[in-house]
Amino acid sequence: MSKMTLQTEGDTHVIVTRRFTAPPEAVYRAHTEPQLIQKWLLGPEGWTMPVCINEAKAGGKFRYEWTNGKGGGFHITGEYLELKPYDRIVHVERMHLPDPTPDNHIETLFEADGAGTLMTMRMTLPDAKMRAAMLATGMEHGMEASYVRLEGML
Amino acid sequence: MQNLDASFSALADPTRRAILARLATGEATVNELAEPFEMTQPAISQHLKVLEDAGLIVRRVEGTKRPRRLAKAGIEAMDQWLAMLRKALETNYDRLDEVLAGMEKHNQGETR
């Protein structure tokens, strides 16, 4: 069973949806409270987020830093444009690798779905080329571990 | 099957993965491909050769230009990457499910 969808839309969007059994309030909080974010927004096994600064208010900034404990790491910074607890978050973010990637504009909706939540994340990149680069970069992160596993399977 | 090793070592480089991602949006010339990377054209050409030898991209002759596009294997590789990205995100959200379950228990504990 797959609860998540990831697809591209038009030339510049990426849409991710995911259903949760918890209500919107809990899912929203898990996206805005550092001590909760640090427990799950981690990527592949072995990665941790030692720095999680998050000013969850309109105009507030955030900074997330990840490390794999072996000298590898990167961070993202971003600004909140709009927050409507527990329905909607609009923010921009960029990865620093260490040069910043183009701004990714992200609207996240948390809608009640029975007793649970349907989360919809709509990312907008400046153009098709940047979206492709973002997907390629995002893949880096999941890639390392998967790549090794795949090689073992062949 | 002898192409498989070449495909995987071709995919092991982030620049080459980004080139494939760019070509997923359509055919492009060497100059267009070099543009986002701050790399010299020979450096990009070297990456293109590796991708071509691995069967991930093909070239077309158009006057003096040699535009590249994804080969079938390249398209399949892109699909595989998207599947990997999906998997990384799914891993995060599976963890979030556990966090949310923990929050619920915590709340119940507080109200008792």
mmCIF file of C-alpha atoms in Angstrom:
data_model
loop_
_atom_site.group_PDB
_atom_site.id
_atom_site.type_symbol
_atom_site.label_atom_id
_atom_site.label_comp_id
_atom_site.label_asym_id
_atom_site.label_seq_id
_atom_site.Cartn_x
_atom_site.Cartn_y
_atom_site.Cartn_z
ATOM 1 C CA MET A 1 0.000 0.000 0.000
ATOM 2 C CA SER A 2 1.399 3.358 -0.943
ATOM 3 C CA LYS A 3 -0.048 6.356 0.863
ATOM 4 C CA MET A 4 2.162 8.885 -0.855
ATOM 5 C CA THR A 5 2.132 10.304 -4.361
ATOM 6 C CA LEU A 6 4.836 12.363 -6.038
ATOM 7 C CA GLN A 7 4.297 13.848 -9.459
ATOM 8 C CA THR A 8 5.312 16.730 -11.631
ATOM 9 C CA GLU A 9 2.696 19.178 -12.916
ATOM 10 C CA GLY A 10 3.192 21.555 -15.834
ATOM 11 C CA ASP A 11 6.762 22.755 -16.308
ATOM 12 C CA THR A 12 7.554 24.063 -12.848
ATOM 13 C CA HIS A 13 5.560 22.213 -10.179
ATOM 14 C CA VAL A 14 6.122 19.117 -8.098
ATOM 15 C CA ILE A 15 3.155 17.837 -6.112
ATOM 16 C CA VAL A 16 3.495 15.490 -3.146
ATOM 17 C CA THR A 17 0.461 14.118 -1.294
ATOM 18 C CA ARG A 18 0.373 11.912 1.783
ATOM 19 C CA ARG A 19 -2.427 10.692 4.064
ATOM 20 C CA PHE A 20 -2.009 10.441 7.837
ATOM 21 C CA THR A 21 -4.253 8.822 10.442
ATOM 22 C CA ALA A 22 -3.560 11.734 12.825
ATOM 23 C CA PRO A 23 -5.660 14.941 12.639
ATOM 24 C CA PRO A 24 -4.434 18.120 10.855
ATOM 25 C CA GLU A 25 -3.397 19.809 14.107
ATOM 26 C CA ALA A 26 -0.869 17.079 14.929
ATOM 27 C CA VAL A 27 0.519 16.900 11.363
ATOM 28 C CA TYR A 28 0.825 20.695 11.232
ATOM 29 C CA ARG A 29 2.653 20.767 14.563
ATOM 30 C CA ALA A 30 5.035 18.033 13.388
ATOM 31 C CA HIS A 31 5.949 20.361 10.496
ATOM 32 C CA THR A 32 6.528 23.480 12.589
ATOM 33 C CA GLU A 33 7.876 22.439 16.018
ATOM 34 C CA PRO A 34 11.646 21.792 16.000
ATOM 35 C CA GLN A 35 11.658 18.993 18.590
ATOM 36 C CA LEU A 36 9.123 17.113 16.420
ATOM 37 C CA ILE A 37 10.716 17.960 13.048
ATOM 38 C CA GLN A 38 14.065 16.611 14.248
ATOM 39 C CA LYS A 39 12.514 13.194 14.797
ATOM 40 C CA TRP A 40 11.387 12.547 11.248
ATOM 41 C CA LEU A 41 12.710 14.955 8.584
ATOM 42 C CA LEU A 42 15.928 13.000 8.190
ATOM 43 C CA GLY A 43 16.216 11.257 4.823
ATOM 44 C CA PRO A 44 18.175 8.009 4.609
ATOM 45 C CA GLU A 45 19.175 5.939 7.602
ATOM 46 C CA GLY A 46 22.167 7.307 9.484
ATOM 47 C CA TRP A 47 21.362 10.985 8.893
ATOM 48 C CA THR A 48 20.444 13.309 11.754
ATOM 49 C CA MET A 49 19.407 16.953 12.032
ATOM 50 C CA PRO A 50 21.551 18.494 14.798
ATOM 51 C CA VAL A 51 20.392 22.056 14.039
ATOM 52 C CA CYS A 52 16.714 22.884 13.660
ATOM 53 C CA ILE A 53 15.874 26.561 14.017
ATOM 54 C CA ASN A 54 12.309 27.413 13.172
ATOM 55 C CA GLU A 55 10.476 30.694 13.664
ATOM 56 C CA ALA A 56 6.991 29.577 12.666
ATOM 57 C CA LYS A 57 5.371 32.944 11.966
ATOM 58 C CA ALA A 58 4.829 35.024 8.828
ATOM 59 C CA GLY A 59 8.214 36.524 7.935
ATOM 60 C CA GLY A 60 9.975 34.060 10.266
ATOM 61 C CA LYS A 61 13.094 32.195 9.184
ATOM 62 C CA PHE A 62 14.168 28.602 9.481
ATOM 63 C CA ARG A 63 17.408 26.704 9.136
ATOM 64 C CA TYR A 64 17.810 22.924 9.103
ATOM 65 C CA GLU A 65 21.235 21.268 9.153
ATOM 66 C CA TRP A 66 21.771 17.594 8.370
ATOM 67 C CA THR A 67 24.794 15.395 8.895
ATOM 68 C CA ASN A 68 25.556 11.756 8.154
ATOM 69 C CA GLY A 69 28.028 11.623 11.040
ATOM 70 C CA LYS A 70 30.867 10.879 8.608
ATOM 71 C CA GLY A 71 31.719 14.408 7.566
ATOM 72 C CA GLY A 72 28.906 14.655 5.011
ATOM 73 C CA GLY A 73 26.195 17.253 5.405
ATOM 74 C CA PHE A 74 24.250 20.181 4.032
ATOM 75 C CA HIS A 75 21.678 22.707 5.194
ATOM 76 C CA ILE A 76 18.594 24.480 3.974
ATOM 77 C CA THR A 77 17.359 27.937 4.870
ATOM 78 C CA GLY A 78 13.945 29.398 4.283
ATOM 79 C CA GLU A 79 11.349 32.011 5.167
ATOM 80 C CA TYR A 80 7.702 31.645 6.055
ATOM 81 C CA LEU A 81 5.330 33.738 3.972
ATOM 82 C CA GLU A 82 2.060 32.615 5.522
ATOM 83 C CA LEU A 83 0.980 30.289 8.301
ATOM 84 C CA LYS A 84 -2.601 29.400 9.092
ATOM 85 C CA PRO A 85 -2.729 26.880 11.927
ATOM 86 C CA TYR A 86 -3.579 24.058 11.300
ATOM 87 C CA ASP A 87 -4.536 24.382 7.619
ATOM 88 C CA ARG A 88 -1.819 25.895 5.525
ATOM 89 C CA ILE A 89 1.868 26.836 5.369
ATOM 90 C CA VAL A 90 3.484 28.852 2.587
ATOM 91 C CA HIS A 91 7.254 29.180 2.582
ATOM 92 C CA VAL A 92 10.311 29.466 0.349
ATOM 93 C CA GLU A 93 13.455 27.396 0.830
ATOM 94 C CA ARG A 94 16.776 26.674 -0.793
ATOM 95 C CA MET A 95 19.503 24.089 -0.255
ATOM 96 C CA HIS A 96 23.103 25.148 0.372
ATOM 97 C CA LEU A 97 25.495 22.718 -1.269
ATOM 98 C CA PRO A 98 27.274 24.998 -0.322
ATOM 99 C CA ASP A 99 26.087 27.345 -3.108
ATOM 100 C CA PRO A 100 22.389 28.083 -2.719
ATOM 101 C CA THR A 101 19.986 26.378 -5.134
ATOM 102 C CA PRO A 102 17.184 28.505 -6.678
ATOM 103 C CA ASP A 103 14.286 29.266 -4.353
ATOM 104 C CA ASN A 104 11.668 26.567 -4.099
ATOM 105 C CA HIS A 105 8.246 28.054 -3.263
ATOM 106 C CA ILE A 106 6.174 25.560 -1.298
ATOM 107 C CA GLU A 107 2.531 25.616 -0.269
ATOM 108 C CA THR A 108 1.540 22.876 2.175
ATOM 109 C CA LEU A 109 -2.129 22.152 2.884
ATOM 110 C CA PHE A 110 -3.414 20.030 5.764
ATOM 111 C CA GLU A 111 -6.992 18.979 5.128
ATOM 112 C CA ALA A 112 -9.189 16.864 7.396
ATOM 113 C CA ASP A 113 -9.745 13.473 5.812
ATOM 114 C CA GLY A 114 -12.118 11.490 7.996
ATOM 115 C CA ALA A 115 -10.371 11.340 11.379
ATOM 116 C CA GLY A 116 -7.031 11.851 9.614
ATOM 117 C CA THR A 117 -5.280 14.297 7.324
ATOM 118 C CA LEU A 118 -4.620 14.672 3.642
ATOM 119 C CA MET A 119 -1.421 16.683 3.217
ATOM 120 C CA THR A 120 -0.709 18.272 -0.160
ATOM 121 C CA MET A 121 2.630 19.921 -0.844
ATOM 122 C CA ARG A 122 2.845 22.004 -3.998
ATOM 123 C CA MET A 123 6.369 23.068 -4.924
ATOM 124 C CA THR A 124 7.002 25.728 -7.557
ATOM 125 C CA LEU A 125 10.429 26.178 -9.135
ATOM 126 C CA PRO A 126 11.438 29.171 -11.300
ATOM 127 C CA ASP A 127 11.526 27.105 -14.522
ATOM 128 C CA ALA A 128 11.624 23.577 -15.938
ATOM 129 C CA LYS A 129 15.417 23.400 -15.872
ATOM 130 C CA MET A 130 15.568 24.355 -12.196
ATOM 131 C CA ARG A 131 12.865 21.853 -11.358
ATOM 132 C CA ALA A 132 14.884 19.128 -13.064
ATOM 133 C CA ALA A 133 17.992 20.206 -11.160
ATOM 134 C CA MET A 134 16.048 20.260 -7.881
ATOM 135 C CA LEU A 135 14.760 16.746 -8.455
ATOM 136 C CA ALA A 136 18.270 15.573 -9.345
ATOM 137 C CA THR A 137 19.667 17.212 -6.176
ATOM 138 C CA GLY A 138 16.875 15.925 -3.983
ATOM 139 C CA MET A 139 17.623 12.508 -5.324
ATOM 140 C CA GLU A 140 21.239 12.743 -4.224
ATOM 141 C CA HIS A 141 20.111 12.376 -0.699
ATOM 142 C CA GLY A 142 18.027 9.269 -1.159
ATOM 143 C CA MET A 143 20.392 8.035 -3.799
ATOM 144 C CA GLU A 144 23.500 7.180 -1.802
ATOM 145 C CA ALA A 145 21.927 4.404 0.242
ATOM 146 C CA SER A 146 19.622 3.160 -2.508
ATOM 147 C CA TYR A 147 22.467 3.082 -4.973
ATOM 148 C CA VAL A 148 24.536 0.802 -2.768
ATOM 149 C CA ARG A 149 21.544 -1.459 -2.181
ATOM 150 C CA LEU A 150 20.802 -1.621 -5.889
ATOM 151 C CA GLU A 151 24.355 -2.530 -6.745
ATOM 152 C CA GLY A 152 24.190 -5.343 -4.245
ATOM 153 C CA MET A 153 21.087 -6.675 -5.976
ATOM 154 C CA LEU A 154 22.533 -6.844 -9.490
ATOM 155 C CA MET B 1 23.861 -6.598 -19.782
ATOM 156 C CA GLN B 2 27.447 -5.416 -20.153
ATOM 157 C CA ASN B 3 26.014 -1.908 -20.283
ATOM 158 C CA LEU B 4 24.746 -2.108 -16.734
ATOM 159 C CA ASP B 5 28.089 -1.471 -15.070
ATOM 160 C CA ALA B 6 28.672 1.479 -17.382
ATOM 161 C CA SER B 7 25.197 2.829 -16.561
ATOM 162 C CA PHE B 8 25.817 2.666 -12.855
ATOM 163 C CA SER B 9 29.223 4.290 -12.919
ATOM 164 C CA ALA B 10 27.759 6.935 -15.238
ATOM 165 C CA LEU B 11 25.034 7.599 -12.653
ATOM 166 C CA ALA B 12 27.513 7.790 -9.783
ATOM 167 C CA ASP B 13 28.400 11.401 -10.640
ATOM 168 C CA PRO B 14 26.120 14.264 -9.537
ATOM 169 C CA THR B 15 26.871 16.393 -12.624
ATOM 170 C CA ARG B 16 25.910 13.529 -14.901
ATOM 171 C CA ARG B 17 22.707 12.951 -12.954
ATOM 172 C CA ALA B 18 21.883 16.651 -13.281
ATOM 173 C CA ILE B 19 22.572 16.489 -17.030
ATOM 174 C CA LEU B 20 20.143 13.590 -17.350
ATOM 175 C CA ALA B 21 17.593 15.508 -15.307
ATOM 176 C CA ARG B 22 17.993 18.469 -17.658
ATOM 177 C CA LEU B 23 17.591 16.238 -20.723
ATOM 178 C CA ALA B 24 14.429 14.813 -19.196
ATOM 179 C CA THR B 25 12.867 18.201 -19.974
ATOM 180 C CA GLY B 26 13.918 17.975 -23.631
ATOM 181 C CA GLU B 27 16.763 17.889 -26.145
ATOM 182 C CA ALA B 28 19.687 20.259 -25.488
ATOM 183 C CA THR B 29 22.976 21.356 -27.059
ATOM 184 C CA VAL B 30 26.331 21.102 -25.293
ATOM 185 C CA ASN B 31 26.273 24.852 -24.620
ATOM 186 C CA GLU B 32 22.824 24.666 -23.059
ATOM 187 C CA LEU B 33 23.915 21.723 -20.941
ATOM 188 C CA ALA B 34 27.105 23.467 -19.803
ATOM 189 C CA GLU B 35 25.297 26.665 -18.770
ATOM 190 C CA PRO B 36 24.032 25.759 -15.255
ATOM 191 C CA PHE B 37 27.236 24.026 -14.174
ATOM 192 C CA GLU B 38 30.020 26.621 -14.326
ATOM 193 C CA MET B 39 32.097 24.015 -16.095
ATOM 194 C CA THR B 40 34.141 24.284 -19.250
ATOM 195 C CA GLN B 41 32.646 22.859 -22.403
ATOM 196 C CA PRO B 42 35.343 20.137 -22.647
ATOM 197 C CA ALA B 43 34.524 19.037 -19.093
ATOM 198 C CA ILE B 44 30.839 18.780 -19.996
ATOM 199 C CA SER B 45 31.712 16.985 -23.245
ATOM 200 C CA GLN B 46 33.639 14.422 -21.213
ATOM 201 C CA HIS B 47 30.573 13.799 -19.033
ATOM 202 C CA LEU B 48 28.426 13.521 -22.166
ATOM 203 C CA LYS B 49 30.786 10.928 -23.597
ATOM 204 C CA VAL B 50 30.483 8.814 -20.448
ATOM 205 C CA LEU B 51 26.671 9.067 -20.599
ATOM 206 C CA GLU B 52 26.694 8.210 -24.298
ATOM 207 C CA ASP B 53 29.012 5.210 -23.857
ATOM 208 C CA ALA B 54 26.675 3.999 -21.126
ATOM 209 C CA GLY B 55 23.739 4.165 -23.546
ATOM 210 C CA LEU B 56 21.900 6.751 -21.463
ATOM 211 C CA ILE B 57 21.867 9.529 -24.068
ATOM 212 C CA VAL B 58 22.047 9.773 -27.856
ATOM 213 C CA ARG B 59 23.178 12.547 -30.172
ATOM 214 C CA ARG B 60 21.708 13.904 -33.372
ATOM 215 C CA VAL B 61 23.519 15.816 -36.117
ATOM 216 C CA GLU B 62 22.071 19.208 -36.988
ATOM 217 C CA GLY B 63 24.530 21.282 -39.045
ATOM 218 C CA THR B 64 27.472 21.950 -36.736
ATOM 219 C CA LYS B 65 25.402 21.163 -33.639
ATOM 220 C CA ARG B 66 25.095 17.792 -31.920
ATOM 221 C CA PRO B 67 22.047 18.076 -29.692
ATOM 222 C CA ARG B 68 21.700 15.329 -27.080
ATOM 223 C CA ARG B 69 18.569 13.675 -25.805
ATOM 224 C CA LEU B 70 17.746 10.861 -23.409
ATOM 225 C CA ALA B 71 17.988 7.317 -24.737
ATOM 226 C CA LYS B 72 15.493 4.692 -23.596
ATOM 227 C CA ALA B 73 17.919 3.550 -20.883
ATOM 228 C CA GLY B 74 18.246 7.182 -19.749
ATOM 229 C CA ILE B 75 14.501 7.513 -19.439
ATOM 230 C CA GLU B 76 14.379 4.335 -17.400
ATOM 231 C CA ALA B 77 17.201 5.637 -15.209
ATOM 232 C CA MET B 78 15.247 8.868 -14.593
ATOM 233 C CA ASP B 79 12.204 6.835 -13.612
ATOM 234 C CA GLN B 80 14.356 4.869 -11.233
ATOM 235 C CA TRP B 81 15.673 8.074 -9.632
ATOM 236 C CA LEU B 82 12.180 9.383 -9.133
ATOM 237 C CA ALA B 83 11.358 6.083 -7.471
ATOM 238 C CA MET B 84 14.360 6.589 -5.173
ATOM 239 C CA LEU B 85 13.322 10.121 -4.282
ATOM 240 C CA ARG B 86 9.852 8.804 -3.587
ATOM 241 C CA LYS B 87 11.368 6.152 -1.346
ATOM 242 C CA ALA B 88 13.435 8.688 0.631
ATOM 243 C CA LEU B 89 10.303 10.806 1.169
ATOM 244 C CA GLU B 90 8.278 7.751 2.116
ATOM 245 C CA THR B 91 10.901 6.843 4.721
ATOM 246 C CA ASN B 92 10.501 10.315 6.240
ATOM 247 C CA TYR B 93 6.723 10.086 6.313
ATOM 248 C CA ASP B 94 6.778 6.572 7.790
ATOM 249 C CA ARG B 95 8.871 8.057 10.591
ATOM 250 C CA LEU B 96 6.382 10.914 10.891
ATOM 251 C CA ASP B 97 3.583 8.352 11.367
ATOM 252 C CA GLU B 98 5.472 7.078 14.419
ATOM 253 C CA VAL B 99 6.021 10.610 15.732
ATOM 254 C CA LEU B 100 2.299 11.347 15.340
ATOM 255 C CA ALA B 101 1.373 8.114 17.117
ATOM 256 C CA GLY B 102 3.707 9.151 19.938
ATOM 257 C CA MET B 103 2.060 12.606 20.167
ATOM 258 C CA GLU B 104 -1.355 11.001 20.496
ATOM 259 C CA LYS B 105 -0.180 8.767 23.351
ATOM 260 C CA HIS B 106 1.385 11.773 25.046
ATOM 261 C CA ASN B 107 -1.878 13.749 24.780
ATOM 262 C CA GLN B 108 -3.908 10.898 26.189
ATOM 263 C CA GLY B 109 -1.432 10.714 29.072
ATOM 264 C CA GLU B 110 -1.915 14.431 29.802
ATOM 265 C CA THR B 111 -5.695 14.309 29.892
ATOM 266 C CA ARG B 112 -5.731 11.416 32.334
#
